[in-house]
Tab-separated table of N, CA and C in Angstrom:
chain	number	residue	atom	x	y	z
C	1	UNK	N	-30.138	-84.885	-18.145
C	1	UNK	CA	-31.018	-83.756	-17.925
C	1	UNK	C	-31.859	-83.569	-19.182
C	2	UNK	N	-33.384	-83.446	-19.070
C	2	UNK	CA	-33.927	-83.133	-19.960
C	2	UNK	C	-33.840	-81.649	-20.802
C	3	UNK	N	-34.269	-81.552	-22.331
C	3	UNK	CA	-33.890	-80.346	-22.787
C	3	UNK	C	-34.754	-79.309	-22.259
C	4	UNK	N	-35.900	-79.773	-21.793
C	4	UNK	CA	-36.971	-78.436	-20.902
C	4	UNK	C	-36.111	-78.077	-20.054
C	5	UNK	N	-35.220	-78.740	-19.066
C	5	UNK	CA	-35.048	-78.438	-18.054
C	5	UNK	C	-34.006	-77.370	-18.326
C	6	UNK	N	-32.868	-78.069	-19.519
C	6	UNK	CA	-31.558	-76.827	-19.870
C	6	UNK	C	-32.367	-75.889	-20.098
C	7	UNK	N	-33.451	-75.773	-21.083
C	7	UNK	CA	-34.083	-74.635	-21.279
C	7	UNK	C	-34.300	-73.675	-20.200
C	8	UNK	N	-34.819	-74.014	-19.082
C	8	UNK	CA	-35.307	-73.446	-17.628
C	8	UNK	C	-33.643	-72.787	-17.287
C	9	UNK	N	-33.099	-73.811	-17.223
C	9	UNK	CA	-31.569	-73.232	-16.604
C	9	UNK	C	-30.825	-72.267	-17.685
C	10	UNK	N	-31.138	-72.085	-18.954
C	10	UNK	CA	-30.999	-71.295	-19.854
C	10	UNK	C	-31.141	-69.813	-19.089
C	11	UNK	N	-32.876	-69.940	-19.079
C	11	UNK	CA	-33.548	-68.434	-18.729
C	11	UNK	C	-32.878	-67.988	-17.578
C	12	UNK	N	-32.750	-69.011	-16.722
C	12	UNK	CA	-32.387	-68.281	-15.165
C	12	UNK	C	-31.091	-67.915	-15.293
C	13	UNK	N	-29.776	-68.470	-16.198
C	13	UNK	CA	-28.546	-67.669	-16.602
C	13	UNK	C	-28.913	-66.385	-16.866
C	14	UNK	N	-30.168	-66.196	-17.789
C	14	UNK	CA	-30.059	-65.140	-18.474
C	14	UNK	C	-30.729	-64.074	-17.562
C	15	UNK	N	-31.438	-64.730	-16.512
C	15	UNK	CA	-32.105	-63.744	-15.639
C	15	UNK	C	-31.019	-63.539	-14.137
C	16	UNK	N	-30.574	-64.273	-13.626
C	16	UNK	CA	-29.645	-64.401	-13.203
C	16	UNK	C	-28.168	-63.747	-13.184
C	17	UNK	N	-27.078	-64.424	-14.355
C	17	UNK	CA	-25.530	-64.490	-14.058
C	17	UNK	C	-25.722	-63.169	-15.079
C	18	UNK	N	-26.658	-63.167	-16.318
C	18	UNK	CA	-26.354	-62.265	-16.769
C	18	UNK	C	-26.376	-60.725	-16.539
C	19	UNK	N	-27.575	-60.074	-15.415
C	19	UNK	CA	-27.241	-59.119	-15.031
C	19	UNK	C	-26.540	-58.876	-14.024
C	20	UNK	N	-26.251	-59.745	-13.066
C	20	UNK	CA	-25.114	-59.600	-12.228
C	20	UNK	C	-23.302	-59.199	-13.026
C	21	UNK	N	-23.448	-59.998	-13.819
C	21	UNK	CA	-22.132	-59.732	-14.652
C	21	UNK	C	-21.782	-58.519	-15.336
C	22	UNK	N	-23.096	-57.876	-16.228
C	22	UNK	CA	-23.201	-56.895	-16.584
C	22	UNK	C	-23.299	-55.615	-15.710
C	23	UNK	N	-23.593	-55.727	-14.305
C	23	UNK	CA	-23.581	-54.387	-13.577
C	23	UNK	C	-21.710	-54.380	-12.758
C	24	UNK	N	-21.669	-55.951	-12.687
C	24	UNK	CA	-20.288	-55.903	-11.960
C	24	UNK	C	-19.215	-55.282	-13.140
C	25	UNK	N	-19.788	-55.059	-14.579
C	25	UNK	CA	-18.518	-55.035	-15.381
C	25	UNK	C	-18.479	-53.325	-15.212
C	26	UNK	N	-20.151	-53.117	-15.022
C	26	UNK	CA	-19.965	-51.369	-15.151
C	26	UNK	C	-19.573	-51.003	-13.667
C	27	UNK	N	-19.518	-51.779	-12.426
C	27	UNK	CA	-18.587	-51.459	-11.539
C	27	UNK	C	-17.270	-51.340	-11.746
C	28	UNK	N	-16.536	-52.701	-12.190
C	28	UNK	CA	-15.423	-52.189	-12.335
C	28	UNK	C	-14.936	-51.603	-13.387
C	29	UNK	N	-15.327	-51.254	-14.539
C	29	UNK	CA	-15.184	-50.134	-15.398
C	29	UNK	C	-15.208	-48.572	-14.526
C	30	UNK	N	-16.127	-48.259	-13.532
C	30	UNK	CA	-16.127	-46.952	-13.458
C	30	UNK	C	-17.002	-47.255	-11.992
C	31	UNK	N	-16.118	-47.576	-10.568
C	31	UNK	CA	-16.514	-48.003	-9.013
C	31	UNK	C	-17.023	-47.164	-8.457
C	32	UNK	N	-17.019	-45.948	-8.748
C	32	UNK	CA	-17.046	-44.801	-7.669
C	32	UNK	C	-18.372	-44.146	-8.320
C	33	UNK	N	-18.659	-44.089	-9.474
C	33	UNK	CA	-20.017	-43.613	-10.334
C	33	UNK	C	-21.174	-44.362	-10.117
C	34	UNK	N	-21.252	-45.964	-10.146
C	34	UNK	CA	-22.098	-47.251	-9.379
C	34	UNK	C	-22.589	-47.542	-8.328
C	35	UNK	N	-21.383	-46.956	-7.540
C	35	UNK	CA	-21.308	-47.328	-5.832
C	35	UNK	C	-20.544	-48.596	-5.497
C	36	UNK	N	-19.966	-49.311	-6.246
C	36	UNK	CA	-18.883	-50.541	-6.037
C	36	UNK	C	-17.801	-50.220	-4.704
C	37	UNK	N	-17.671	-49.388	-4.741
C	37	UNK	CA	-16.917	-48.933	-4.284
C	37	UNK	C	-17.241	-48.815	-2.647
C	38	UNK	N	-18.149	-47.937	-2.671
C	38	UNK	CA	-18.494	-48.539	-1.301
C	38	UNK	C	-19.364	-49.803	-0.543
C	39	UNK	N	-20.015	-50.297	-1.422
C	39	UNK	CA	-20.490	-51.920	-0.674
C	39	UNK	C	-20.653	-52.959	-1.559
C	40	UNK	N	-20.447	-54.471	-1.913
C	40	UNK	CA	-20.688	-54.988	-2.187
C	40	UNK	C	-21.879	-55.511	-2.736
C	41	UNK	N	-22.955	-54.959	-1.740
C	41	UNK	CA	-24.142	-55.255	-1.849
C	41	UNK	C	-24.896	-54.486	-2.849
C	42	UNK	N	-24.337	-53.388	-3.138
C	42	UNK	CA	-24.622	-52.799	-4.813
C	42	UNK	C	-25.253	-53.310	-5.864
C	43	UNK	N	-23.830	-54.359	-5.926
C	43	UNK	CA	-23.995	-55.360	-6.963
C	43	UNK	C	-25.367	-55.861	-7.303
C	44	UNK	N	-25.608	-56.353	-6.174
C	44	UNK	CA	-27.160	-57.227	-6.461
C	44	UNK	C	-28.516	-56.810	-6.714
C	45	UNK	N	-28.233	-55.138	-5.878
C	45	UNK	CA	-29.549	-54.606	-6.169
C	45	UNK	C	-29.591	-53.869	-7.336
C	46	UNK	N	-28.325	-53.169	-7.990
C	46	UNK	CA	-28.372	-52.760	-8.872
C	46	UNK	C	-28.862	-53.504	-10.153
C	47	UNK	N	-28.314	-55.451	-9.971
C	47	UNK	CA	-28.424	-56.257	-11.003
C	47	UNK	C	-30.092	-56.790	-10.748
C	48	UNK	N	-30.910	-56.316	-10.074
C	48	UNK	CA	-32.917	-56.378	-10.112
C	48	UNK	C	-33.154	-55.018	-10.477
C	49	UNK	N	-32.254	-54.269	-10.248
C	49	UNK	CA	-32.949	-52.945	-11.218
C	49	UNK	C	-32.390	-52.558	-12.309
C	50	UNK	N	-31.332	-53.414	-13.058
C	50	UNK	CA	-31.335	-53.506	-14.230
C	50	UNK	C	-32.014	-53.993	-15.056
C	51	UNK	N	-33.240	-55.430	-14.982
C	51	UNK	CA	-33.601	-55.928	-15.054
C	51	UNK	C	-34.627	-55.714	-15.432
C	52	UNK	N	-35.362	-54.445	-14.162
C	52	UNK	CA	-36.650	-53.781	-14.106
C	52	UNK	C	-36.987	-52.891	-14.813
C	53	UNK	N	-35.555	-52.413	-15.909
C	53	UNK	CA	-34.894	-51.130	-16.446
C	53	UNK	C	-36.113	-51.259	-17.828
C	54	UNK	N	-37.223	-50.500	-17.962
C	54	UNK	CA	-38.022	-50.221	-18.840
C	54	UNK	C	-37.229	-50.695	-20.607
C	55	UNK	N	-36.518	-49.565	-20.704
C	55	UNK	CA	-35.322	-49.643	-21.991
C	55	UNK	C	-34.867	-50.822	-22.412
C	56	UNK	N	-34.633	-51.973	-21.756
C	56	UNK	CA	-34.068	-52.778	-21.797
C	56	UNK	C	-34.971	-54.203	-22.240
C	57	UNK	N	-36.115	-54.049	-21.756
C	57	UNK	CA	-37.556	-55.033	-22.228
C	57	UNK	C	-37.565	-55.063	-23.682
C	58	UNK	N	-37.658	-53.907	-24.857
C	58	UNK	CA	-37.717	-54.636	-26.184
C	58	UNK	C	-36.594	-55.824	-26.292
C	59	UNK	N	-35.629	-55.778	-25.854
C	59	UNK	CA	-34.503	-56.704	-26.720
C	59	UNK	C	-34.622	-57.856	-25.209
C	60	UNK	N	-34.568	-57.175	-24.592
C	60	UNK	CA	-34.484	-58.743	-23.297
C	60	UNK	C	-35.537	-59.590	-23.364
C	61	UNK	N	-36.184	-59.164	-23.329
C	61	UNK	CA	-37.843	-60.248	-23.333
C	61	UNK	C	-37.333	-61.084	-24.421
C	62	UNK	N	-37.653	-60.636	-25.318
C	62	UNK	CA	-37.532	-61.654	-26.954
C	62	UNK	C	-36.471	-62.344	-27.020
C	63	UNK	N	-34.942	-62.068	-26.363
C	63	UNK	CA	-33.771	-62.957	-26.296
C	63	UNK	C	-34.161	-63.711	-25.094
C	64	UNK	N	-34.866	-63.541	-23.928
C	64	UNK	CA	-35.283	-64.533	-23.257
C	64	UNK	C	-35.819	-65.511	-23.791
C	65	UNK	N	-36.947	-65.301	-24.716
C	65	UNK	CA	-37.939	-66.094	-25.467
C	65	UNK	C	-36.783	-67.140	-26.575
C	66	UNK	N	-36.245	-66.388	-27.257
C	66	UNK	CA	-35.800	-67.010	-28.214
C	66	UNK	C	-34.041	-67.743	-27.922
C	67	UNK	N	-33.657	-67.469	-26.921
C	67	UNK	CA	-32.152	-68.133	-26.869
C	67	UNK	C	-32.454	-69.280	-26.376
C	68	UNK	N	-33.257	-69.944	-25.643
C	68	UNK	CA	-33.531	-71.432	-25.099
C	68	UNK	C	-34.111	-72.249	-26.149
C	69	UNK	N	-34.654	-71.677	-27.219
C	69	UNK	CA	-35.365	-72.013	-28.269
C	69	UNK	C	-34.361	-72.603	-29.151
C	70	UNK	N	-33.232	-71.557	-29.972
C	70	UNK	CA	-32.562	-71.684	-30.412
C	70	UNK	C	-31.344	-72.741	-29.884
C	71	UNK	N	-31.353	-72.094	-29.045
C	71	UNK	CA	-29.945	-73.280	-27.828
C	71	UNK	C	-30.962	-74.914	-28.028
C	72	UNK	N	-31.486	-75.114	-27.859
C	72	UNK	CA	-32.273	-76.218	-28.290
C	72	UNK	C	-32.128	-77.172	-29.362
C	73	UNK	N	-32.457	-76.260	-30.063
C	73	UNK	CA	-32.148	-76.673	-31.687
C	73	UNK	C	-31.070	-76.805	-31.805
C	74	UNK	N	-29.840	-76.439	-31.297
C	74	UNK	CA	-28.404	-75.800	-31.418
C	74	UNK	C	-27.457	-77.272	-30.981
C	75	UNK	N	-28.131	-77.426	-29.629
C	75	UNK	CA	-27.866	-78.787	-28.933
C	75	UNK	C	-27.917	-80.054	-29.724
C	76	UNK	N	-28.949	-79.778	-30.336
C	76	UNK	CA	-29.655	-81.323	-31.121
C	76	UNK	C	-28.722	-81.864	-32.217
C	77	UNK	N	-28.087	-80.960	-32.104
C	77	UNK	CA	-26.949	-80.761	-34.112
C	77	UNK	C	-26.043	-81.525	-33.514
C	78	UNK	N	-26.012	-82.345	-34.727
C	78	UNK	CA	-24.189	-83.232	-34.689
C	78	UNK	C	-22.727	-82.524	-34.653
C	79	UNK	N	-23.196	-80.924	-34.896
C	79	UNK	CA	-21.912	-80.572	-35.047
C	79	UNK	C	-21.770	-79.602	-33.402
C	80	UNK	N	-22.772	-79.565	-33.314
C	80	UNK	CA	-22.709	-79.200	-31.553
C	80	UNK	C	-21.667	-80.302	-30.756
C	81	UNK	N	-22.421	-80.951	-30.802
C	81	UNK	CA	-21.992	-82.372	-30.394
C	81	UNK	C	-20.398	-82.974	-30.525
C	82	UNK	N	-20.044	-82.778	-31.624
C	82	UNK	CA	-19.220	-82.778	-32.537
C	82	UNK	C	-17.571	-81.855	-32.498
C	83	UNK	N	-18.034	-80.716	-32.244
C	83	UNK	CA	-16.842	-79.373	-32.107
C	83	UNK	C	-16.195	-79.936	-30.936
C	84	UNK	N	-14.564	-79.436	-30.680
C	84	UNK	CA	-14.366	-79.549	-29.473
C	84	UNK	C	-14.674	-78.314	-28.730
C	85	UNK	N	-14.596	-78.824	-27.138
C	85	UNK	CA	-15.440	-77.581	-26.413
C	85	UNK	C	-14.391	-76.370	-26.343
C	86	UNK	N	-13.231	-76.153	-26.669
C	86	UNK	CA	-12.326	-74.774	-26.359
C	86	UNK	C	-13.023	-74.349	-27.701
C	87	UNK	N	-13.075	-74.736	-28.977
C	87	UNK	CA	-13.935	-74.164	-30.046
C	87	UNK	C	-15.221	-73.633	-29.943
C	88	UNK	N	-15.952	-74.429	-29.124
C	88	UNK	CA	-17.253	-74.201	-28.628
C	88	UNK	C	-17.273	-72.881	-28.158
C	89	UNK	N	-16.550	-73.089	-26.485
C	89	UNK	CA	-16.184	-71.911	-26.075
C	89	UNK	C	-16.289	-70.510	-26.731
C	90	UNK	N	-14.953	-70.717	-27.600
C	90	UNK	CA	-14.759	-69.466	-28.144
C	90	UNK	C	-15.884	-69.058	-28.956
C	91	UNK	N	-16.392	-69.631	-30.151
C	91	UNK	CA	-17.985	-69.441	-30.892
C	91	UNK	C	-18.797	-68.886	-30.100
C	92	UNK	N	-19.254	-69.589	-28.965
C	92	UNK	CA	-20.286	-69.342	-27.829
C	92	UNK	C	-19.704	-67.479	-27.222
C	93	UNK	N	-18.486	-67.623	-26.910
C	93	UNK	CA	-18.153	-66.157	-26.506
C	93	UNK	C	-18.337	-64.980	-27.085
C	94	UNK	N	-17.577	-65.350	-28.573
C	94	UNK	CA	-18.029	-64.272	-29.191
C	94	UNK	C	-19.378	-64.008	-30.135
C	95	UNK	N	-20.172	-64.802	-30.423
C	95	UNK	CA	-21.569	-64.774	-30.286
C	95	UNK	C	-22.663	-64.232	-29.454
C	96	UNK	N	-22.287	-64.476	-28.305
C	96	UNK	CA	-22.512	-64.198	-26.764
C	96	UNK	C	-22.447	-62.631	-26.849
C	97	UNK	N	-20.881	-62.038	-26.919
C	97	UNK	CA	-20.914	-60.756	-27.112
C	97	UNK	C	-21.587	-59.913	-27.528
C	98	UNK	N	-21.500	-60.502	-28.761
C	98	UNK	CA	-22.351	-59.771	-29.923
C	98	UNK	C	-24.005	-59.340	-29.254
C	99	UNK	N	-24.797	-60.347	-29.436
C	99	UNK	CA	-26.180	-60.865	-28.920
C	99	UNK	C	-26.158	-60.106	-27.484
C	100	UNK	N	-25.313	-60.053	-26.736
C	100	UNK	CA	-25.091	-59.183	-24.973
C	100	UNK	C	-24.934	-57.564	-25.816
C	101	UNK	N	-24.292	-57.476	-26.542
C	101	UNK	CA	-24.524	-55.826	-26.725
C	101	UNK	C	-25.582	-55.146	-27.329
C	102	UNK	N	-25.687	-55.961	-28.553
C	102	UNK	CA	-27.380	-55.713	-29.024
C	102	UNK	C	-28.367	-55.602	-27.916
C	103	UNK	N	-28.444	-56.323	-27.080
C	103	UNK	CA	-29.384	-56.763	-25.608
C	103	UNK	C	-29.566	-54.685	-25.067
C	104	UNK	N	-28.627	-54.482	-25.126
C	104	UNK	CA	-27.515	-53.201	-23.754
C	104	UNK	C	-27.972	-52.413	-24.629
C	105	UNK	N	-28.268	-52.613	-26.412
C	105	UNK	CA	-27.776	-50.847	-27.481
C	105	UNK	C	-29.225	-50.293	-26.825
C	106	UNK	N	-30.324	-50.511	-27.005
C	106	UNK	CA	-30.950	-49.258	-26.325
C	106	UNK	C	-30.343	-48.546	-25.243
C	107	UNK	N	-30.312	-49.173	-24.282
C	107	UNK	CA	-29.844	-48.071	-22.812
C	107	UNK	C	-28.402	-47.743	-23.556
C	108	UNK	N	-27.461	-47.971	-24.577
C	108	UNK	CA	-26.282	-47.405	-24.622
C	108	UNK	C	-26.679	-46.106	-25.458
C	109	UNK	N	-27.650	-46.617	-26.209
C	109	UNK	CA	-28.146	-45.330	-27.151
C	109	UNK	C	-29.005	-44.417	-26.325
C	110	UNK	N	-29.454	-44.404	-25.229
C	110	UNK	CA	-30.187	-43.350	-24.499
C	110	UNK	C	-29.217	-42.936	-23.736
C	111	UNK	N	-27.973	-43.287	-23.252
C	111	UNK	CA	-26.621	-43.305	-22.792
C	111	UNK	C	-25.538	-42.353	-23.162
C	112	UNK	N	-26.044	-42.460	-24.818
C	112	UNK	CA	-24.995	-41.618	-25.391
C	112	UNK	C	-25.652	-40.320	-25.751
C	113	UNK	N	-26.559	-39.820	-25.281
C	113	UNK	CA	-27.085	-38.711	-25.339
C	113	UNK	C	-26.588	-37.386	-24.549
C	114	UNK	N	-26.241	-38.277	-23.158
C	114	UNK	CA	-25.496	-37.422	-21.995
C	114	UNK	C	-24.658	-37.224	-22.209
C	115	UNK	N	-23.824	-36.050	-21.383
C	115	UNK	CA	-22.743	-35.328	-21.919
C	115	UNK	C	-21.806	-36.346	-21.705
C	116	UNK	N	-22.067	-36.644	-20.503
C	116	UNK	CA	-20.947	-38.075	-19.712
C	116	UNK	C	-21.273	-39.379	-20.309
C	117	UNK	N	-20.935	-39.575	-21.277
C	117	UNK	CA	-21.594	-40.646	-22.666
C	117	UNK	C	-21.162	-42.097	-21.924
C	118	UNK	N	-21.957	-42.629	-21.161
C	118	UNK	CA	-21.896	-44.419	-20.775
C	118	UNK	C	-22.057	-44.962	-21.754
C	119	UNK	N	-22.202	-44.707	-23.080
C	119	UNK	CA	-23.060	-45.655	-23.908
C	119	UNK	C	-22.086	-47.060	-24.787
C	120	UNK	N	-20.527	-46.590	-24.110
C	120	UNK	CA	-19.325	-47.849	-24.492
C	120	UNK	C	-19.214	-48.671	-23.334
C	121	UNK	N	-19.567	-47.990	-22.387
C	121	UNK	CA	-19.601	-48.996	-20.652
C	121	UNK	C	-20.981	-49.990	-21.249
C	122	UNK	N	-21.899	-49.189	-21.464
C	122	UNK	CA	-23.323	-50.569	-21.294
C	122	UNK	C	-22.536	-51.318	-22.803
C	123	UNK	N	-22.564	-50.864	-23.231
C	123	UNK	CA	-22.223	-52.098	-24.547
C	123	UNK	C	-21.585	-52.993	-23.811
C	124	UNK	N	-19.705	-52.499	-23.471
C	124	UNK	CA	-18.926	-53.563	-22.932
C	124	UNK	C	-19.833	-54.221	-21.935
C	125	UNK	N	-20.500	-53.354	-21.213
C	125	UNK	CA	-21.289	-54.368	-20.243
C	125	UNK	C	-22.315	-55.725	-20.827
C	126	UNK	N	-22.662	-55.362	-21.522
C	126	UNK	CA	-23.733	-56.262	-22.397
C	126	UNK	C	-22.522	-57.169	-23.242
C	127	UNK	N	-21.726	-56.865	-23.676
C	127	UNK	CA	-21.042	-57.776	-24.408
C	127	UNK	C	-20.350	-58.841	-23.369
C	128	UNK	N	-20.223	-58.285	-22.123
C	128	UNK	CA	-19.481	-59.041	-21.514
C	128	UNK	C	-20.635	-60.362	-20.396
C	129	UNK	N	-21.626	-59.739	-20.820
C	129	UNK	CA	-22.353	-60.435	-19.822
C	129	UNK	C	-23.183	-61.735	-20.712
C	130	UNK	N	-23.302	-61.259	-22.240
C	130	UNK	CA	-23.746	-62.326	-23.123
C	130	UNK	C	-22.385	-62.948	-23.416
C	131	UNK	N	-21.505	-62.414	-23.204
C	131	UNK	CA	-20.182	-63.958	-23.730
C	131	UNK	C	-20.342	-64.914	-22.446
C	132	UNK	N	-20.200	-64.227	-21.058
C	132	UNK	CA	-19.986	-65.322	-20.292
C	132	UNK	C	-21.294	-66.260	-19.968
C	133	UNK	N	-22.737	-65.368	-20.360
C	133	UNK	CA	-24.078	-66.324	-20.090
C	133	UNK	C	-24.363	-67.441	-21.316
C	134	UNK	N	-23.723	-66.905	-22.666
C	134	UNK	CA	-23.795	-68.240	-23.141
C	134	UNK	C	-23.126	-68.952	-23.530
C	135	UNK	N	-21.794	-68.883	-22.954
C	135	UNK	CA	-20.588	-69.848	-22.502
C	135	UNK	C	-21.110	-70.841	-21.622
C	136	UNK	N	-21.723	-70.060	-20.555
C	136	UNK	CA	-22.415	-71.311	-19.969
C	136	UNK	C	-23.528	-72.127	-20.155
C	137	UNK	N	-24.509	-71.138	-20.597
C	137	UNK	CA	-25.511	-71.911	-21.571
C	137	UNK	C	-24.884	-73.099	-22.599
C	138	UNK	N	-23.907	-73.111	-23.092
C	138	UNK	CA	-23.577	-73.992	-24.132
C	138	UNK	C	-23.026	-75.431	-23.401
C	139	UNK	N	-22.579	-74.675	-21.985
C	139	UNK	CA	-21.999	-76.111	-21.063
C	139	UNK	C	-23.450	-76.419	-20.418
C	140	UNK	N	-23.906	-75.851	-20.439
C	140	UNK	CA	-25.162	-76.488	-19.743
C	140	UNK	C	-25.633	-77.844	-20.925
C	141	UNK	N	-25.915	-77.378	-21.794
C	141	UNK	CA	-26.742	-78.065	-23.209
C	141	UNK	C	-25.494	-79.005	-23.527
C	142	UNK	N	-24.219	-78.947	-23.048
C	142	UNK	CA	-23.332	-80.310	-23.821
C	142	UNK	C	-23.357	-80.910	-22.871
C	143	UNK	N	-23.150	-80.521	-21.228
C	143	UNK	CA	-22.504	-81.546	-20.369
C	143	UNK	C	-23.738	-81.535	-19.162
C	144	UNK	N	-24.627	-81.030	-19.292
C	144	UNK	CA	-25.681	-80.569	-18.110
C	144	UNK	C	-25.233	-80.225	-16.886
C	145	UNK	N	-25.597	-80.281	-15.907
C	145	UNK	CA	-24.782	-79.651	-14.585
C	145	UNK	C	-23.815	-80.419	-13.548
């Protein structure tokens, strides 16, 4: 697989698995506040209007822009190459985290304003949705699909 192409499959993780993951985490963190609870189909629409979520454009756009970029460069390294992948893994996860909550701190910081403070749900949500999108991003770029 060419590296344009991981790149492409990069973005669409990130447009993709990653807000699905992130609304399913604030489902099951808290089902009945979301609507999880009563349909499945929640999930999906909630994860295009997270997406659409104004707040969320400074930091998403630019990690769109720049994680395929970087993952790129990242790939090319001997020590990419090199690590074994449960090491990988784990690096990639908690990196991932990190980079997924930064993504989330605006809406957690407009979050924590309300009395009913979400603003540890969107983090965990964001942390949880950048460990598992560039967990896979990283299997994409070692082993392609």
């Amino acid at each position: 697989m060419s590296p344009s192409n991981k790149s492409v499959f990069s973005i669409l993780t990130m447009l993709a698995v990653a807000p699905l993951v992130a609304v399913t985490t604030l489902v099951c963190l808290h089902p009945g506040r979301w609507g999880g609870a009563q349909s499945f189909l929640a999930i999906p629409v909630m994860a295009v209007f997270a997406v659409l979520t104004t707040p969320v454009w400074a930091t998403y756009i630019p990690t769109l822009i720049v994680v395929p970029i970087a993952m790129r460069r990242i790939a090319g390294s001997q020590c990419f190459a090199a690590v074994r992948l449960p090491w990988l893994l784990l690096l990639s996860l908690g990196v991932g985290a990190v980079v997924g909550a930064c993504v989330l701190g605006p809406v957690a910081f407009l979050a924590s304003r309300d009395t009913d403070s979400l603003a540890a749900d969107f983090l965990t949500a964001g942390a949880v949705a950048g460990a598992v999108s560039l967990a896979i991003m990283c299997l994409i770029h070692r082993h392609g699909l």
